[in-house]
Amino acid sequence: MPLSIVTADITTLHVDAIVNAANPSLLGGGGVDGAIHRAAGPALLQACRRLPESAPGIRCATGEARITPGFELPARYVIHTVGPVWNGGTQDEPMLLERCHRNALRLLRQHGLRSIAFPAVSCGVYGFPIARAAAIVVATLRDELGQREPLDISLCCFSENARATFQHALDTEPHPGRPFSAT
């Protein structure tokens, strides 16, 4: 299945890479970020600290992505991306959210990987409305799948409400005739 929706703890998934909804410092935080850092062990924080800063305290700007090993996670790699903070849609938030997903897939391909799981980037404390995010994410991933070699992409939702929202986007977003499903 090229694109699926799962309700799970992203830190338990056996995929080539999981995506971390990180903050710009990449030094851990709450939510998905904190859970990934805890599950990967202290070596993840050390690897993140070794990534160069593009500005003081910023290792990954909004919309960009960085990759580290997964360490103690079942996933071989963690692709860290910084989603936009929702400011009412007036600060290029949709474009930045799209970039998060495209840049994560670019790193996946550059490393010869084929399977990836994304959380609902920016939909927690960053406040991006989940229905808007789901539509953007599904359209972006379908576009990526339609243009390049096949990948296995999971949208990993922690709650049933989030899963239902992403499922609705999957069921209603137009796509180029490729098979998509939810599990």
PDB file of C-alpha atoms in Angstrom:
ATOM      1  CA  MET A   1       0.000   0.000   0.000  1.00  0.00           C
ATOM      2  CA  PRO A   2       1.705   3.206  -1.072  1.00  0.00           C
ATOM      3  CA  LEU A   3      -0.221   5.457   1.369  1.00  0.00           C
ATOM      4  CA  SER A   4      -1.954   4.236   4.502  1.00  0.00           C
ATOM      5  CA  ILE A   5      -3.330   5.661   7.714  1.00  0.00           C
ATOM      6  CA  VAL A   6      -2.571   3.930  10.988  1.00  0.00           C
ATOM      7  CA  THR A   7      -3.499   4.614  14.580  1.00  0.00           C
ATOM      8  CA  ALA A   8      -0.377   3.807  16.553  1.00  0.00           C
ATOM      9  CA  ASP A   9       2.519   5.034  18.609  1.00  0.00           C
ATOM     10  CA  ILE A  10       4.966   6.152  15.905  1.00  0.00           C
ATOM     11  CA  THR A  11       7.921   5.043  18.040  1.00  0.00           C
ATOM     12  CA  THR A  12       6.854   1.385  17.650  1.00  0.00           C
ATOM     13  CA  LEU A  13       6.668   1.262  13.856  1.00  0.00           C
ATOM     14  CA  HIS A  14       9.031  -0.935  11.848  1.00  0.00           C
ATOM     15  CA  VAL A  15       9.749   1.345   8.884  1.00  0.00           C
ATOM     16  CA  ASP A  16      12.943   2.678   7.349  1.00  0.00           C
ATOM     17  CA  ALA A  17      12.303   6.136   8.833  1.00  0.00           C
ATOM     18  CA  ILE A  18       9.892   7.889  11.133  1.00  0.00           C
ATOM     19  CA  VAL A  19       9.351  11.620  10.955  1.00  0.00           C
ATOM     20  CA  ASN A  20       9.840  13.698  14.061  1.00  0.00           C
ATOM     21  CA  ALA A  21       7.695  16.821  14.397  1.00  0.00           C
ATOM     22  CA  ALA A  22      10.604  18.704  15.910  1.00  0.00           C
ATOM     23  CA  ASN A  23      11.405  22.195  17.097  1.00  0.00           C
ATOM     24  CA  PRO A  24      14.152  24.207  15.365  1.00  0.00           C
ATOM     25  CA  SER A  25      16.837  23.343  17.938  1.00  0.00           C
ATOM     26  CA  LEU A  26      16.297  19.567  17.399  1.00  0.00           C
ATOM     27  CA  LEU A  27      17.108  19.105  21.088  1.00  0.00           C
ATOM     28  CA  GLY A  28      13.866  17.418  22.106  1.00  0.00           C
ATOM     29  CA  GLY A  29      10.579  18.752  23.327  1.00  0.00           C
ATOM     30  CA  GLY A  30       7.088  17.575  24.120  1.00  0.00           C
ATOM     31  CA  GLY A  31       4.551  15.532  22.204  1.00  0.00           C
ATOM     32  CA  VAL A  32       5.858  13.393  19.345  1.00  0.00           C
ATOM     33  CA  ASP A  33       9.299  14.984  19.637  1.00  0.00           C
ATOM     34  CA  GLY A  34       9.687  14.022  23.293  1.00  0.00           C
ATOM     35  CA  ALA A  35       8.326  10.521  22.724  1.00  0.00           C
ATOM     36  CA  ILE A  36      10.785   9.901  19.882  1.00  0.00           C
ATOM     37  CA  HIS A  37      13.730  11.194  21.915  1.00  0.00           C
ATOM     38  CA  ARG A  38      12.765   9.003  24.888  1.00  0.00           C
ATOM     39  CA  ALA A  39      12.292   5.874  22.762  1.00  0.00           C
ATOM     40  CA  ALA A  40      15.485   6.391  20.722  1.00  0.00           C
ATOM     41  CA  GLY A  41      17.629   6.904  23.805  1.00  0.00           C
ATOM     42  CA  PRO A  42      20.258   9.512  24.641  1.00  0.00           C
ATOM     43  CA  ALA A  43      22.290   8.862  21.478  1.00  0.00           C
ATOM     44  CA  LEU A  44      19.587  10.675  19.448  1.00  0.00           C
ATOM     45  CA  LEU A  45      20.109  13.892  21.384  1.00  0.00           C
ATOM     46  CA  GLN A  46      23.876  13.561  20.911  1.00  0.00           C
ATOM     47  CA  ALA A  47      23.411  13.068  17.146  1.00  0.00           C
ATOM     48  CA  CYS A  48      21.128  16.103  16.957  1.00  0.00           C
ATOM     49  CA  ARG A  49      23.667  18.222  18.828  1.00  0.00           C
ATOM     50  CA  ARG A  50      26.266  17.311  16.179  1.00  0.00           C
ATOM     51  CA  LEU A  51      24.091  18.732  13.391  1.00  0.00           C
ATOM     52  CA  PRO A  52      25.274  22.212  12.377  1.00  0.00           C
ATOM     53  CA  GLU A  53      23.300  25.277  13.331  1.00  0.00           C
ATOM     54  CA  SER A  54      22.102  27.517  10.494  1.00  0.00           C
ATOM     55  CA  ALA A  55      21.561  30.337  13.018  1.00  0.00           C
ATOM     56  CA  PRO A  56      21.998  30.447  16.802  1.00  0.00           C
ATOM     57  CA  GLY A  57      19.826  27.674  18.285  1.00  0.00           C
ATOM     58  CA  ILE A  58      18.479  26.577  14.878  1.00  0.00           C
ATOM     59  CA  ARG A  59      19.540  23.250  13.397  1.00  0.00           C
ATOM     60  CA  CYS A  60      16.467  22.913  11.211  1.00  0.00           C
ATOM     61  CA  ALA A  61      14.422  25.853   9.941  1.00  0.00           C
ATOM     62  CA  THR A  62      10.669  25.604   9.448  1.00  0.00           C
ATOM     63  CA  GLY A  63       9.869  23.491   6.376  1.00  0.00           C
ATOM     64  CA  GLU A  64      13.302  21.858   6.247  1.00  0.00           C
ATOM     65  CA  ALA A  65      14.330  18.345   7.295  1.00  0.00           C
ATOM     66  CA  ARG A  66      17.395  16.630   8.799  1.00  0.00           C
ATOM     67  CA  ILE A  67      18.170  12.928   9.233  1.00  0.00           C
ATOM     68  CA  THR A  68      19.760  10.981  12.073  1.00  0.00           C
ATOM     69  CA  PRO A  69      20.001   7.287  12.933  1.00  0.00           C
ATOM     70  CA  GLY A  70      17.064   5.827  14.861  1.00  0.00           C
ATOM     71  CA  PHE A  71      19.268   4.303  17.567  1.00  0.00           C
ATOM     72  CA  GLU A  72      16.994   2.296  19.908  1.00  0.00           C
ATOM     73  CA  LEU A  73      13.871   2.753  17.735  1.00  0.00           C
ATOM     74  CA  PRO A  74      12.610  -0.021  15.442  1.00  0.00           C
ATOM     75  CA  ALA A  75      12.948   2.536  12.605  1.00  0.00           C
ATOM     76  CA  ARG A  76      16.450   2.767  11.159  1.00  0.00           C
ATOM     77  CA  TYR A  77      16.318   6.561  10.842  1.00  0.00           C
ATOM     78  CA  VAL A  78      14.569   9.618  12.211  1.00  0.00           C
ATOM     79  CA  ILE A  79      13.836  12.430   9.785  1.00  0.00           C
ATOM     80  CA  HIS A  80      13.342  15.601  11.804  1.00  0.00           C
ATOM     81  CA  THR A  81      11.198  18.351  10.322  1.00  0.00           C
ATOM     82  CA  VAL A  82       9.965  21.602  11.778  1.00  0.00           C
ATOM     83  CA  GLY A  83       6.383  22.393  10.921  1.00  0.00           C
ATOM     84  CA  PRO A  84       4.897  25.859  10.901  1.00  0.00           C
ATOM     85  CA  VAL A  85       3.205  27.421  13.887  1.00  0.00           C
ATOM     86  CA  TRP A  86      -0.359  28.308  12.867  1.00  0.00           C
ATOM     87  CA  ASN A  87      -0.901  32.060  12.637  1.00  0.00           C
ATOM     88  CA  GLY A  88      -4.257  32.018  10.916  1.00  0.00           C
ATOM     89  CA  GLY A  89      -2.799  30.986   7.554  1.00  0.00           C
ATOM     90  CA  THR A  90      -1.224  34.363   6.874  1.00  0.00           C
ATOM     91  CA  GLN A  91       2.429  33.351   7.279  1.00  0.00           C
ATOM     92  CA  ASP A  92       2.755  30.767   4.438  1.00  0.00           C
ATOM     93  CA  GLU A  93       1.818  27.949   6.813  1.00  0.00           C
ATOM     94  CA  PRO A  94       0.278  25.699   4.108  1.00  0.00           C
ATOM     95  CA  MET A  95       3.362  25.997   1.871  1.00  0.00           C
ATOM     96  CA  LEU A  96       5.693  25.359   4.812  1.00  0.00           C
ATOM     97  CA  LEU A  97       3.728  22.260   5.857  1.00  0.00           C
ATOM     98  CA  GLU A  98       3.944  20.963   2.290  1.00  0.00           C
ATOM     99  CA  ARG A  99       7.713  21.585   2.310  1.00  0.00           C
ATOM    100  CA  CYS A 100       8.101  19.577   5.521  1.00  0.00           C
ATOM    101  CA  HIS A 101       6.693  16.512   3.790  1.00  0.00           C
ATOM    102  CA  ARG A 102       8.511  16.994   0.487  1.00  0.00           C
ATOM    103  CA  ASN A 103      11.858  17.564   2.221  1.00  0.00           C
ATOM    104  CA  ALA A 104      11.379  14.487   4.412  1.00  0.00           C
ATOM    105  CA  LEU A 105      10.715  12.389   1.301  1.00  0.00           C
ATOM    106  CA  ARG A 106      13.741  13.925  -0.425  1.00  0.00           C
ATOM    107  CA  LEU A 107      15.958  12.729   2.435  1.00  0.00           C
ATOM    108  CA  LEU A 108      14.289   9.312   2.388  1.00  0.00           C
ATOM    109  CA  ARG A 109      15.108   8.913  -1.306  1.00  0.00           C
ATOM    110  CA  GLN A 110      18.646  10.305  -0.953  1.00  0.00           C
ATOM    111  CA  HIS A 111      19.375   7.578   1.592  1.00  0.00           C
ATOM    112  CA  GLY A 112      17.864   4.811  -0.548  1.00  0.00           C
ATOM    113  CA  LEU A 113      15.015   4.190   1.876  1.00  0.00           C
ATOM    114  CA  ARG A 114      11.503   3.132   0.898  1.00  0.00           C
ATOM    115  CA  SER A 115       9.182   3.242   3.924  1.00  0.00           C
ATOM    116  CA  ILE A 116       8.306   6.179   6.155  1.00  0.00           C
ATOM    117  CA  ALA A 117       5.770   7.159   8.804  1.00  0.00           C
ATOM    118  CA  PHE A 118       4.656  10.749   9.364  1.00  0.00           C
ATOM    119  CA  PRO A 119       2.894  12.083  12.451  1.00  0.00           C
ATOM    120  CA  ALA A 120       0.383  14.922  12.146  1.00  0.00           C
ATOM    121  CA  VAL A 121       3.093  17.589  11.803  1.00  0.00           C
ATOM    122  CA  SER A 122       2.130  20.971  13.321  1.00  0.00           C
ATOM    123  CA  CYS A 123      -1.282  19.732  14.524  1.00  0.00           C
ATOM    124  CA  GLY A 124      -0.391  19.620  18.223  1.00  0.00           C
ATOM    125  CA  VAL A 125       0.964  22.580  20.158  1.00  0.00           C
ATOM    126  CA  TYR A 126       1.765  24.398  16.888  1.00  0.00           C
ATOM    127  CA  GLY A 127      -2.003  24.706  16.387  1.00  0.00           C
ATOM    128  CA  PHE A 128      -2.395  23.929  12.665  1.00  0.00           C
ATOM    129  CA  PRO A 129      -6.075  23.008  12.097  1.00  0.00           C
ATOM    130  CA  ILE A 130      -6.018  19.270  11.574  1.00  0.00           C
ATOM    131  CA  ALA A 131      -8.566  19.155   8.719  1.00  0.00           C
ATOM    132  CA  ARG A 132      -6.592  21.766   6.733  1.00  0.00           C
ATOM    133  CA  ALA A 133      -3.330  19.975   7.499  1.00  0.00           C
ATOM    134  CA  ALA A 134      -4.762  16.608   6.451  1.00  0.00           C
ATOM    135  CA  ALA A 135      -5.896  17.969   3.072  1.00  0.00           C
ATOM    136  CA  ILE A 136      -2.480  19.535   2.430  1.00  0.00           C
ATOM    137  CA  VAL A 137      -0.574  16.445   3.532  1.00  0.00           C
ATOM    138  CA  VAL A 138      -2.665  13.978   1.516  1.00  0.00           C
ATOM    139  CA  ALA A 139      -2.442  16.125  -1.637  1.00  0.00           C
ATOM    140  CA  THR A 140       1.328  16.564  -1.207  1.00  0.00           C
ATOM    141  CA  LEU A 141       2.001  12.878  -0.621  1.00  0.00           C
ATOM    142  CA  ARG A 142      -0.194  11.827  -3.531  1.00  0.00           C
ATOM    143  CA  ASP A 143       1.716  14.241  -5.770  1.00  0.00           C
ATOM    144  CA  GLU A 144       5.037  12.802  -4.578  1.00  0.00           C
ATOM    145  CA  LEU A 145       3.855   9.235  -5.119  1.00  0.00           C
ATOM    146  CA  GLY A 146       2.570  10.075  -8.589  1.00  0.00           C
ATOM    147  CA  GLN A 147       5.880  11.514  -9.797  1.00  0.00           C
ATOM    148  CA  ARG A 148       8.510   9.124  -8.521  1.00  0.00           C
ATOM    149  CA  GLU A 149       9.382   5.541  -7.621  1.00  0.00           C
ATOM    150  CA  PRO A 150       7.016   3.740  -5.278  1.00  0.00           C
ATOM    151  CA  LEU A 151       7.309   4.312  -1.547  1.00  0.00           C
ATOM    152  CA  ASP A 152       5.368   2.998   1.421  1.00  0.00           C
ATOM    153  CA  ILE A 153       4.066   6.006   3.352  1.00  0.00           C
ATOM    154  CA  SER A 154       2.102   5.803   6.578  1.00  0.00           C
ATOM    155  CA  LEU A 155       0.278   8.673   8.211  1.00  0.00           C
ATOM    156  CA  CYS A 156       0.516   7.732  11.870  1.00  0.00           C
ATOM    157  CA  CYS A 157      -2.258   9.110  14.037  1.00  0.00           C
ATOM    158  CA  PHE A 158      -2.199   8.891  17.807  1.00  0.00           C
ATOM    159  CA  SER A 159      -5.951   9.336  18.252  1.00  0.00           C
ATOM    160  CA  GLU A 160      -9.054   8.017  16.541  1.00  0.00           C
ATOM    161  CA  ASN A 161     -10.195  11.594  15.893  1.00  0.00           C
ATOM    162  CA  ALA A 162      -6.986  12.385  13.996  1.00  0.00           C
ATOM    163  CA  ARG A 163      -7.253   9.101  12.070  1.00  0.00           C
ATOM    164  CA  ALA A 164     -10.825   9.918  11.035  1.00  0.00           C
ATOM    165  CA  THR A 165      -9.783  13.388   9.876  1.00  0.00           C
ATOM    166  CA  PHE A 166      -6.912  12.053   7.755  1.00  0.00           C
ATOM    167  CA  GLN A 167      -9.178   9.277   6.456  1.00  0.00           C
ATOM    168  CA  HIS A 168     -11.698  11.892   5.333  1.00  0.00           C
ATOM    169  CA  ALA A 169      -8.956  13.789   3.493  1.00  0.00           C
ATOM    170  CA  LEU A 170      -7.777  10.555   1.887  1.00  0.00           C
ATOM    171  CA  ASP A 171     -11.311   9.697   0.783  1.00  0.00           C
ATOM    172  CA  THR A 172     -12.116  13.155  -0.610  1.00  0.00           C
ATOM    173  CA  GLU A 173      -8.846  14.492  -2.082  1.00  0.00           C
ATOM    174  CA  PRO A 174      -8.647  13.899  -5.836  1.00  0.00           C
ATOM    175  CA  HIS A 175      -5.774  11.670  -6.883  1.00  0.00           C
ATOM    176  CA  PRO A 176      -4.227  10.377 -10.115  1.00  0.00           C
ATOM    177  CA  GLY A 177      -5.769   6.898 -10.000  1.00  0.00           C
ATOM    178  CA  ARG A 178      -3.226   5.361  -7.607  1.00  0.00           C
ATOM    179  CA  PRO A 179      -4.425   2.999  -4.859  1.00  0.00           C
ATOM    180  CA  PHE A 180      -4.635   4.429  -1.331  1.00  0.00           C
ATOM    181  CA  SER A 181      -6.045   2.918   1.820  1.00  0.00           C
ATOM    182  CA  ALA A 182      -6.366   3.223   5.569  1.00  0.00           C
ATOM    183  CA  THR A 183      -5.654   0.573   8.164  1.00  0.00           C
TER     184      THR A 183
END
